[in-house]
Amino acid sequence: MEEKYVPSAVEGKWQQFWDTHKSFKATEDATRKKYYLLEMFPYPSGKIHMGHVRNYSIGDVIARFKRMQGYNVLHPMGWDAFGMPAENAAIQHKSHPAKWTYENIAYMRGQLKRLGLSYDWERELATCDVDYYKWEQKIFLEMYKKGLAYKKSSAVNWCPKCETVLANEQVEDGCCWRCDSMVQQKELEQWSFRITNYAQELLDDTYKLTGWPERVLTMQRNWIGRSVGCEIDFPLESGLGKIKVFTTRQDTVFGATFMSLAAEHPLALDLASTGQRAAVEAFIDKVKKTDRIKRSSDDQEKEGVFTGSYCVNPVTNVKMPIYLANFVLMDYGTGAVMAVPTHDQRDFEFAKKYDLPLKVVIQPEGETLEAAAMTEAYTAEGTMVNSGRFDGMGNADAKEAIADFLEKEGIGKKTVNFRLRDWGISRQRYWGNPIPVINCDLCGVVPVPETDLPVVLPMDAEFTGEGGNPLARVESFTTCTCPQCGEAARRETDTMDTFVQSSWYFLRYCSPKFTSGPLDREEVEHWMPVDQYIGGIEHAVLHLLYARFFTKVLRDLGYCNVDEPFSNLLTQGMVIKDGAKMSKSKGNVVDPNALIERYGADTARLFSLFAAPPEKDLDWSDQGVDGSYRFLNRVWRLVYDVLPAIKQAGSVQVDQLSADGKKLRRAVHKTIKKVSEDVEDRFHFNTAIAAVMELVNAIHGFAAKDAPENVAVVREAVESVVRLLAPFVPHFAEELWAELGHEVALEQAGWPGYDADAVVDEEITVVIQVNGKLRSKLTVAPDAKEDDVRAAALADDKILPYLEGKTVKKVVYVPGKLVSIVVA
């Protein structure tokens, strides 16, 4: 054994051992308790970064820890492989997305293996593999039959240069995230999933997810956005129809003085009078070029245009002008808002700007609001005024009464509305899963027969960066025969949003080689749900919500029996350097390859786990990396130094230990207890590692050679250090474990238990306070009686000066912690 730790001599050896022995292969075993551990799978961008190192190291600690505890652990890895970046690379490098993607997968797989991550690589999948996406096509067809997948015209974010739909998160400051072109709003026929059918269940089940961060649950609840209120019909003054609004503030309906419509509202142009049509068209065009997120922001300037038309307030019969307003969105409620400027701040600002009438209908207690004198909207509770029969009521009670009145009069109804909108999955790009439908001039939309699946993505598309979706130009793909009438037809050339693939991959891991359907129900029932899921909080709404939705759909289609995919969720922090998240554009990236070359994978893992708790951001420190490497070398030398003396040591004989030997043994078992609790209960890996460091210090300070009877406790201490470090630095620990003479691998050796008697202190240090200030300390036995501790505190030489000439009014003993003396 070398006295100096050389990672390159150790890590490859154990990676080969794990690979040869299939150490992490997971098989169903009803006799052992299962544990499904999963980190969000990566996009194969070409290289892993320090965020990957941290994320996957966190997961690996938990997986290895659970195996050592005896759990049957499933810990798979795969690739979220479809998506626009591959097309960008194909255009840039004059390559093909498939070639670029699979080359990246091969390289990144090697990088992850080099980190010593304990994945069951036999379950590896890539979402661009035909064997994966063909089953997704089958699921799509079943959703289509159930009415959960449908095609309709809707407003989308459209990049005119890339010629594709963009998700909201792909629009940055109103521009395309790829080419910086100004994004437009465009009406397009596109495929959607009816996630709104599950809105209430998705909301209700957030209250069952006790293992999720409250922040994530709050974000999902807000995104689903359940609102209880009323739908109210406002007749058009022309008598040719009505505008339906949804409001949660029906108590303010008597104060509605104008109507605001979204620019995308289907009546927007129809309501434009001849004199206002040009202004309306210009406003609509301007709004459609504005980022949706900006439009809904409170600090966005409120702008609008009068349509030239009017509607009638159904409870006051007052004629109300109809405006288009930039802050009204079509995808919430009905796309129309009854404007009550005195009791809604956005309406107030709009009314002031366009000199529209204000009418107070709720008065605060002890105060009288005058509409002309108001400087902001009054949105708190109060008493109803100017509201007919409801005057004098508290507005909270009036909500229910007015709702009943609207229903009785046939001008409205109680309803529940959700902010959540159906999930548009159409993407006008090549590198995605083909949507398995055929468009026939005679039959319309015709699903591809299941016997004809998969619809395989053709490999002969050309990537020029011009002319929109390359798939639409592959005639051999688009030209087909209608399965219903036999006439010439064309395949759908939209592909599925990549979020579809990531919405069920965790289920496919349970039976990735299954060839009779998307999932093997028996194996899914064995492994699901995922016991611990790990990933960034940036996925809180989209991926995590879609995954929950898809799981419920697959349950209802009969593929599984789980309601929720992830029992526990950990959202890890980012890696920060020089005050900013690591990124190429900021020039603050640390290359994991260079780090591993210099220090080894275990040092990279140890630093990323020790520098901060998993849920917090990690501040990069070159000194911290160096410190982690020095610590491993210190442990290495310690084992080397004591090895000759402890190699033949037997088991610990507690009654033969010296006082110092008992003290060291107590430190060992206290450390085992703390590390176990920190890893198991809190994932506080940083404090767990710190506890092992303290134990190493204690071993260094113990003179084993001067007390032969203590050799066994030194061996116990050293072996405990190695076992406790095993999940964090697995190559390092395996090498030392073998050097200590063990033929069984560490994970088979199991996690160390602690002796409950050994962790009980023989003495306890108790703090003594006088009038709240620390004045002394007292050493007592753990089972010391309260009266004896009080008496000893009052007799303490350091305390006596503070008691002279004073009256002791109270002495309180907090067992094992402090004695509080109150004097006057």
Coordinates of C-alpha atoms in Angstrom, one line a residue, residues 296-801:
S296 CA -49.2 40.1 -16.6
S297 CA -46.6 41.9 -14.5
D298 CA -47.8 44.4 -12.0
D299 CA -45.2 47.0 -13.1
Q300 CA -46.1 46.8 -16.8
E301 CA -47.6 50.0 -18.0
K302 CA -51.3 49.5 -18.6
E303 CA -52.3 50.2 -22.1
G304 CA -55.5 49.8 -24.2
V305 CA -57.7 50.9 -27.0
F306 CA -61.4 51.6 -27.2
T307 CA -63.2 49.2 -29.6
G308 CA -66.0 51.7 -30.3
S309 CA -68.6 49.2 -28.9
Y310 CA -70.4 48.9 -25.6
C311 CA -71.9 46.2 -23.4
V312 CA -74.5 46.5 -20.6
N313 CA -73.9 45.9 -16.9
P314 CA -76.6 43.3 -16.2
V315 CA -77.2 44.5 -12.6
T316 CA -77.1 48.2 -13.1
N317 CA -78.2 48.5 -16.8
V318 CA -75.4 51.0 -17.2
K319 CA -73.8 51.1 -20.7
M320 CA -70.1 50.2 -20.4
P321 CA -67.4 50.9 -23.1
I322 CA -65.4 47.9 -24.3
Y323 CA -61.7 48.2 -24.4
L324 CA -58.8 45.9 -25.3
A325 CA -56.2 45.9 -22.6
N326 CA -52.6 44.7 -22.7
F327 CA -52.8 43.1 -19.2
V328 CA -55.8 40.8 -19.9
L329 CA -54.7 37.4 -21.0
M330 CA -56.8 35.0 -23.1
D331 CA -55.5 32.0 -21.2
Y332 CA -57.1 32.9 -17.9
G333 CA -60.8 32.9 -17.2
T334 CA -62.7 33.9 -20.4
G335 CA -60.2 36.5 -21.7
A336 CA -62.7 39.2 -20.6
V337 CA -62.6 41.2 -17.3
M338 CA -65.4 43.3 -15.8
A339 CA -63.4 46.4 -14.8
V340 CA -64.1 47.8 -11.3
P341 CA -61.5 50.6 -11.0
T342 CA -62.3 51.6 -7.4
H343 CA -61.6 48.1 -6.1
D344 CA -58.9 46.7 -8.5
Q345 CA -55.5 48.4 -8.9
R346 CA -54.9 47.5 -12.5
D347 CA -58.4 48.7 -13.4
F348 CA -57.8 51.8 -11.4
E349 CA -54.6 52.7 -13.3
F350 CA -56.3 52.0 -16.6
A351 CA -59.3 54.1 -15.8
K352 CA -57.2 57.0 -14.7
K353 CA -55.1 56.8 -17.9
Y354 CA -58.2 56.7 -20.2
D355 CA -60.5 58.9 -18.1
L356 CA -63.1 56.2 -17.4
P357 CA -65.7 56.4 -14.7
L358 CA -65.2 55.2 -11.1
K359 CA -67.9 54.0 -8.7
V360 CA -67.3 53.0 -5.1
V361 CA -69.3 50.0 -4.0
I362 CA -67.3 48.9 -0.8
Q363 CA -66.6 51.4 2.0
P364 CA -64.0 50.7 4.7
E365 CA -65.1 50.7 8.3
G366 CA -65.1 54.2 9.8
E367 CA -64.2 55.9 6.5
T368 CA -66.0 57.3 3.4
L369 CA -64.3 56.9 0.1
E370 CA -65.0 59.4 -2.6
A371 CA -64.3 58.1 -6.1
A372 CA -62.9 61.5 -7.4
A373 CA -60.5 61.7 -4.5
M374 CA -59.1 58.2 -4.6
T375 CA -55.4 57.8 -5.4
E376 CA -55.5 53.9 -5.5
A377 CA -58.0 51.1 -5.5
Y378 CA -59.5 49.9 -2.2
T379 CA -59.1 46.2 -2.1
A380 CA -59.7 45.3 1.5
E381 CA -63.0 44.2 3.1
G382 CA -65.8 46.6 4.0
T383 CA -69.5 47.4 3.8
M384 CA -71.5 47.3 0.5
V385 CA -72.8 50.6 -0.9
N386 CA -74.3 51.6 -4.2
S387 CA -75.3 48.0 -4.6
G388 CA -79.1 48.0 -4.4
R389 CA -80.6 45.4 -2.1
F390 CA -77.1 44.4 -0.9
D391 CA -76.3 47.7 0.7
G392 CA -75.2 47.5 4.3
M393 CA -73.9 43.9 4.0
G394 CA -70.3 43.0 4.6
N395 CA -68.8 42.3 1.2
A396 CA -67.6 38.8 2.2
D397 CA -71.3 37.8 3.0
A398 CA -72.4 39.7 -0.1
K399 CA -70.3 37.4 -2.4
E400 CA -72.5 34.4 -1.7
A401 CA -75.7 36.5 -1.8
I402 CA -74.9 38.1 -5.1
A403 CA -73.9 34.7 -6.6
D404 CA -77.3 33.3 -5.6
F405 CA -79.0 36.4 -7.1
L406 CA -77.1 36.1 -10.4
E407 CA -78.1 32.5 -10.7
K408 CA -81.8 33.2 -9.8
E409 CA -81.9 36.0 -12.4
G410 CA -80.3 33.8 -15.1
I411 CA -77.4 36.3 -15.7
G412 CA -74.6 34.3 -14.1
K413 CA -73.7 31.1 -12.2
K414 CA -71.3 30.0 -9.5
T415 CA -68.3 28.3 -11.0
V416 CA -64.7 27.2 -10.3
N417 CA -62.0 28.4 -12.6
F418 CA -58.4 27.2 -13.0
R419 CA -55.4 29.2 -14.2
L420 CA -54.0 26.0 -15.6
R421 CA -54.4 25.6 -19.3
D422 CA -54.2 22.5 -21.5
W423 CA -50.7 21.5 -22.4
G424 CA -49.8 22.4 -26.1
I425 CA -47.4 19.6 -27.2
S426 CA -46.9 20.5 -30.9
R427 CA -43.4 21.6 -31.9
Q428 CA -42.5 22.5 -35.5
R429 CA -39.2 20.9 -35.4
Y430 CA -37.5 17.7 -36.6
W431 CA -35.7 16.2 -33.6
G432 CA -38.6 15.0 -31.6
N433 CA -41.1 12.2 -31.4
P434 CA -43.4 12.1 -34.4
I435 CA -47.1 12.6 -33.6
P436 CA -48.7 9.4 -34.9
V437 CA -51.6 10.8 -36.9
I438 CA -52.4 11.3 -40.6
N439 CA -54.2 14.2 -42.2
C440 CA -56.6 13.2 -44.9
D441 CA -58.6 15.6 -47.1
L442 CA -61.6 13.3 -46.9
C443 CA -61.4 11.8 -43.4
G444 CA -59.7 14.6 -41.5
V445 CA -57.4 13.6 -38.7
V446 CA -56.9 9.8 -38.7
P447 CA -54.8 8.1 -36.0
V448 CA -52.1 5.8 -37.2
P449 CA -53.2 2.2 -36.6
E450 CA -51.3 0.7 -33.6
T451 CA -50.2 -2.1 -35.8
D452 CA -48.2 0.5 -37.9
L453 CA -46.3 1.8 -34.9
P454 CA -43.7 3.1 -34.5
V455 CA -43.8 6.1 -36.9
V456 CA -40.0 6.3 -37.2
L457 CA -38.3 9.6 -37.5
P458 CA -36.5 9.6 -40.9
M459 CA -32.8 10.0 -40.9
D460 CA -32.5 11.7 -44.3
A461 CA -33.8 15.2 -43.3
E462 CA -31.6 18.2 -44.4
F463 CA -30.6 20.9 -41.9
T464 CA -30.0 24.2 -43.5
G465 CA -31.4 26.5 -40.8
E466 CA -33.9 27.9 -43.3
G467 CA -37.4 27.0 -44.4
G468 CA -38.9 25.9 -41.1
N469 CA -39.3 22.3 -40.0
P470 CA -37.0 19.9 -41.9
L471 CA -39.4 17.0 -41.3
A472 CA -42.0 18.7 -43.5
R473 CA -39.6 18.6 -46.4
V474 CA -39.0 14.8 -46.3
E475 CA -41.5 13.6 -48.9
S476 CA -40.8 9.9 -48.2
F477 CA -42.1 10.6 -44.6
T478 CA -45.0 13.0 -45.2
T479 CA -46.5 11.1 -48.2
C480 CA -48.7 8.2 -47.1
T481 CA -52.1 6.5 -47.6
C482 CA -55.1 7.2 -45.4
P483 CA -55.8 4.0 -43.3
Q484 CA -59.6 4.7 -43.5
C485 CA -60.3 5.5 -47.1
G486 CA -57.1 4.5 -48.9
E487 CA -56.6 7.8 -50.6
A488 CA -53.4 9.8 -50.6
A489 CA -52.7 11.7 -47.3
R490 CA -50.0 13.4 -45.4
R491 CA -48.4 12.5 -42.1
E492 CA -48.4 15.0 -39.2
T493 CA -45.1 16.8 -39.2
D494 CA -45.3 18.4 -35.8
T495 CA -43.3 16.5 -33.2
M496 CA -44.0 16.2 -29.4
D497 CA -42.7 18.6 -26.9
T498 CA -39.6 17.1 -25.1
F499 CA -41.5 17.5 -21.8
V500 CA -43.6 14.6 -23.0
Q501 CA -40.7 12.2 -23.0
S502 CA -39.5 13.3 -19.5
S503 CA -43.1 12.9 -18.1
W504 CA -42.9 9.0 -17.9
Y505 CA -39.2 8.0 -18.2
F506 CA -39.1 7.1 -14.5
L507 CA -41.9 4.6 -15.1
R508 CA -40.1 3.0 -18.1
Y509 CA -36.9 2.5 -16.0
C510 CA -38.9 -0.1 -14.0
S511 CA -39.0 -2.3 -17.1
P512 CA -36.9 -0.8 -19.8
K513 CA -36.5 -4.0 -21.9
F514 CA -40.2 -4.8 -21.9
T515 CA -41.4 -5.4 -25.5
S516 CA -45.1 -6.0 -25.0
G517 CA -46.1 -2.5 -24.1
P518 CA -44.9 0.8 -22.5
L519 CA -44.7 -0.7 -19.0
D520 CA -44.6 -4.1 -17.3
R521 CA -47.4 -3.4 -14.7
E522 CA -46.0 -6.0 -12.2
E523 CA -42.5 -4.5 -12.2
V524 CA -43.9 -1.0 -12.0
E525 CA -45.9 -1.9 -9.0
H526 CA -42.8 -3.4 -7.4
W527 CA -40.7 -0.2 -7.8
M528 CA -43.0 2.8 -8.0
P529 CA -43.3 5.3 -6.6
V530 CA -39.9 6.9 -6.7
D531 CA -38.9 7.1 -3.1
Q532 CA -36.5 10.0 -3.6
Y533 CA -36.3 12.3 -6.6
I534 CA -33.6 14.9 -6.9
G535 CA -33.4 17.9 -9.3
G536 CA -33.4 21.7 -9.7
I537 CA -36.2 23.9 -8.5
E538 CA -36.4 25.4 -12.0
H539 CA -38.5 22.3 -12.9
A540 CA -41.0 22.9 -10.1
V541 CA -43.9 23.7 -12.4
L542 CA -43.4 22.3 -15.9
H543 CA -41.6 18.9 -15.6
L544 CA -42.9 18.1 -12.1
L545 CA -46.5 19.0 -12.9
Y546 CA -46.4 17.2 -16.3
A547 CA -44.9 14.1 -14.7
R548 CA -47.7 14.0 -12.1
F549 CA -50.3 14.5 -14.8
F550 CA -48.8 11.7 -17.0
T551 CA -48.7 9.3 -14.1
K552 CA -52.4 9.8 -13.4
V553 CA -53.2 9.3 -17.1
L554 CA -51.2 6.1 -17.2
R555 CA -53.0 5.0 -14.1
D556 CA -56.4 5.6 -15.7
L557 CA -55.2 3.8 -18.9
G558 CA -54.5 0.8 -16.7
Y559 CA -50.7 0.8 -16.9
C560 CA -49.9 1.4 -13.2
N561 CA -51.6 1.8 -9.9
V562 CA -49.8 4.8 -8.5
D563 CA -51.4 8.2 -8.1
E564 CA -48.2 10.2 -7.6
P565 CA -44.7 9.5 -9.1
F566 CA -42.4 10.9 -6.5
S567 CA -42.8 10.4 -2.7
N568 CA -40.0 12.7 -1.7
L569 CA -38.4 15.5 -3.6
L570 CA -35.1 17.3 -3.0
T571 CA -34.3 20.4 -5.0
Q572 CA -30.6 21.0 -4.9
G573 CA -29.0 24.4 -5.1
M574 CA -26.8 25.8 -7.8
V575 CA -23.0 25.9 -8.0
I576 CA -21.9 29.5 -7.7
K577 CA -18.5 30.9 -8.6
D578 CA -17.4 34.6 -8.4
G579 CA -20.9 35.5 -7.2
A580 CA -22.8 34.0 -10.2
K581 CA -24.0 30.6 -11.5
M582 CA -21.4 28.8 -13.4
S583 CA -21.8 29.4 -17.2
K584 CA -19.6 29.7 -20.3
S585 CA -20.9 33.2 -21.0
K586 CA -19.7 34.4 -17.5
G587 CA -16.3 32.7 -17.9
N588 CA -16.5 31.1 -14.5
V589 CA -16.9 27.4 -15.4
V590 CA -14.8 24.8 -13.6
D591 CA -14.2 21.8 -15.9
P592 CA -14.9 18.5 -14.0
N593 CA -12.5 16.6 -16.2
A594 CA -9.6 18.9 -15.2
L595 CA -10.6 18.6 -11.5
I596 CA -10.7 14.8 -11.7
E597 CA -7.4 14.7 -13.5
R598 CA -5.7 16.7 -10.7
Y599 CA -7.5 15.5 -7.6
G600 CA -9.6 12.4 -8.5
A601 CA -13.3 11.9 -8.6
D602 CA -13.7 11.3 -4.9
T603 CA -12.2 14.7 -4.1
A604 CA -14.7 16.3 -6.5
R605 CA -17.5 14.4 -4.9
L606 CA -16.4 15.2 -1.3
F607 CA -16.0 18.9 -1.9
S608 CA -19.4 19.2 -3.6
L609 CA -21.0 17.4 -0.7
F610 CA -19.1 19.1 2.1
A611 CA -19.2 22.7 1.0
A612 CA -23.0 23.2 1.6
P613 CA -26.2 21.4 2.4
P614 CA -27.8 20.0 -0.8
E615 CA -30.7 22.4 -0.9
K616 CA -28.4 25.5 -0.6
D617 CA -26.3 27.1 -3.3
L618 CA -22.6 25.9 -3.3
D619 CA -20.0 28.6 -3.4
W620 CA -17.0 27.3 -5.4
S621 CA -13.7 27.4 -3.6
D622 CA -10.4 26.2 -4.9
Q623 CA -9.1 26.2 -1.3
G624 CA -12.1 24.0 -0.4
V625 CA -11.2 21.5 -3.1
D626 CA -7.6 21.4 -1.9
G627 CA -8.8 21.0 1.7
S628 CA -10.9 18.0 0.7
Y629 CA -8.0 16.4 -1.0
R630 CA -5.8 17.0 2.0
F631 CA -8.3 15.3 4.3
L632 CA -8.4 12.2 2.2
N633 CA -4.7 12.0 2.2
R634 CA -4.8 12.4 6.0
V635 CA -7.1 9.5 6.4
W636 CA -5.0 7.5 3.9
R637 CA -1.9 8.1 6.0
L638 CA -3.7 7.3 9.2
V639 CA -4.8 3.9 8.0
Y640 CA -1.3 3.3 6.7
D641 CA 0.3 4.3 10.0
V642 CA -1.9 2.1 12.3
L643 CA -2.3 -0.8 9.9
P644 CA 0.7 -2.9 11.2
A645 CA -0.6 -2.6 14.8
I646 CA -4.3 -3.3 14.2
K647 CA -4.1 -5.9 11.5
Q648 CA -4.5 -8.8 13.9
A649 CA -6.7 -7.0 16.4
G650 CA -9.7 -8.8 17.8
S651 CA -13.1 -7.5 18.9
V652 CA -13.3 -4.7 21.4
Q653 CA -13.4 -5.8 25.1
V654 CA -15.1 -2.8 26.7
D655 CA -14.2 -3.8 30.3
Q656 CA -10.5 -4.0 29.4
L657 CA -10.3 -0.5 27.8
S658 CA -8.5 2.3 29.5
A659 CA -10.3 5.5 30.2
D660 CA -8.9 7.0 27.0
G661 CA -9.9 3.8 25.1
K662 CA -13.5 4.2 26.4
K663 CA -13.5 7.8 25.4
L664 CA -12.4 7.0 21.9
R665 CA -15.0 4.2 21.6
R666 CA -17.7 6.7 22.7
A667 CA -16.5 9.1 20.0
V668 CA -16.7 6.3 17.4
H669 CA -20.3 5.4 18.3
K670 CA -21.4 9.0 18.7
T671 CA -20.1 9.7 15.2
I672 CA -21.9 6.6 13.7
K673 CA -25.1 7.9 15.3
K674 CA -24.7 11.4 14.1
V675 CA -23.7 10.5 10.5
S676 CA -26.5 8.0 10.3
E677 CA -29.1 10.6 11.4
D678 CA -27.6 13.4 9.2
V679 CA -27.8 11.2 6.1
E680 CA -31.0 9.4 6.8
D681 CA -33.2 12.2 8.2
R682 CA -31.9 15.5 6.8
F683 CA -29.4 14.8 3.9
H684 CA -27.0 17.1 5.8
F685 CA -24.0 15.6 4.2
N686 CA -21.8 18.5 5.2
T687 CA -22.3 18.0 8.9
A688 CA -22.0 14.2 8.5
I689 CA -18.6 14.7 6.8
A690 CA -17.6 17.2 9.5
A691 CA -18.4 14.6 12.2
V692 CA -16.1 12.1 10.5
M693 CA -13.3 14.7 10.3
E694 CA -13.7 15.2 14.1
L695 CA -13.4 11.4 14.6
V696 CA -10.3 11.3 12.5
N697 CA -8.8 14.0 14.7
A698 CA -9.7 12.0 17.8
I699 CA -8.0 8.9 16.4
H700 CA -4.9 10.9 15.6
G701 CA -4.8 12.1 19.2
F702 CA -5.0 8.6 20.6
A703 CA -1.7 6.7 21.5
A704 CA -2.6 3.2 20.6
K705 CA 1.0 1.9 20.8
D706 CA 1.3 2.9 24.4
A707 CA -1.8 0.9 25.4
P708 CA -1.9 -2.5 23.8
E709 CA -5.3 -3.3 25.2
N710 CA -6.7 -0.5 23.1
V711 CA -5.6 -1.8 19.7
A712 CA -9.0 -3.3 19.0
V713 CA -10.8 0.0 19.6
V714 CA -8.4 1.7 17.2
R715 CA -9.3 -0.8 14.5
E716 CA -13.0 -0.3 15.2
A717 CA -12.5 3.5 14.9
V718 CA -10.5 3.3 11.7
E719 CA -12.9 0.8 10.1
S720 CA -15.8 3.0 11.1
V721 CA -14.2 6.0 9.4
V722 CA -13.8 4.0 6.2
R723 CA -17.4 2.7 6.3
L724 CA -18.9 6.1 7.1
L725 CA -17.0 7.6 4.2
A726 CA -18.0 4.9 1.7
P727 CA -21.1 6.6 0.3
F728 CA -19.2 9.9 -0.2
V729 CA -15.9 8.7 -1.5
P730 CA -16.5 5.1 -2.7
H731 CA -13.3 4.3 -4.6
F732 CA -11.1 5.6 -1.7
A733 CA -13.1 3.7 0.9
E734 CA -13.2 0.4 -1.0
E735 CA -9.4 0.5 -1.4
L736 CA -8.8 1.1 2.3
W737 CA -11.4 -1.5 3.2
A738 CA -9.6 -4.1 1.2
E739 CA -6.3 -3.0 2.6
L740 CA -7.7 -3.6 6.1
G741 CA -8.0 -7.2 5.1
H742 CA -11.7 -7.5 4.1
E743 CA -12.7 -9.7 1.2
V744 CA -16.3 -8.6 1.2
A745 CA -17.1 -5.3 -0.6
L746 CA -18.1 -2.4 1.5
E747 CA -21.8 -2.3 0.5
Q748 CA -22.1 -6.0 1.4
A749 CA -20.4 -5.2 4.7
G750 CA -23.3 -3.0 5.5
W751 CA -23.8 0.3 7.4
P752 CA -22.3 0.3 10.9
G753 CA -24.6 0.3 13.8
Y754 CA -23.9 2.1 17.1
D755 CA -23.9 0.8 20.7
A756 CA -26.6 2.8 22.5
D757 CA -24.8 2.4 25.8
A758 CA -21.6 3.7 24.3
V759 CA -23.1 7.0 23.2
V760 CA -24.3 7.8 26.7
D761 CA -21.8 10.2 28.3
E762 CA -20.2 9.3 31.6
E763 CA -20.2 12.9 32.5
I764 CA -22.2 15.9 31.3
T765 CA -21.1 19.5 31.3
V766 CA -23.7 21.8 32.6
V767 CA -23.6 25.6 32.1
I768 CA -24.3 27.7 35.2
Q769 CA -26.0 31.1 34.6
V770 CA -26.6 33.9 37.1
N771 CA -29.3 36.3 36.0
G772 CA -28.9 35.0 32.5
K773 CA -25.2 35.4 32.2
L774 CA -22.7 32.5 31.9
R775 CA -20.6 32.4 35.0
S776 CA -19.3 28.8 35.3
K777 CA -19.6 25.2 34.2
L778 CA -20.3 22.1 36.2
T779 CA -19.5 18.4 35.4
V780 CA -22.1 16.0 36.6
A781 CA -23.1 12.4 36.0
P782 CA -25.8 11.8 33.4
D783 CA -28.2 10.5 36.1
A784 CA -27.4 13.1 38.7
K785 CA -30.4 14.1 40.8
E786 CA -31.7 17.6 40.4
D787 CA -31.2 18.6 44.1
D788 CA -27.6 17.5 44.0
V789 CA -26.9 19.5 40.8
R790 CA -28.6 22.6 42.3
A791 CA -26.5 22.2 45.5
A792 CA -23.3 21.8 43.5
A793 CA -24.0 24.8 41.4
L794 CA -24.6 27.0 44.5
A795 CA -21.4 25.7 46.1
D796 CA -19.3 26.4 43.0
D797 CA -16.3 28.6 43.9
K798 CA -16.7 30.6 40.7
I799 CA -20.4 31.3 41.5
L800 CA -20.0 32.2 45.2
P801 CA -18.8 35.8 44.5

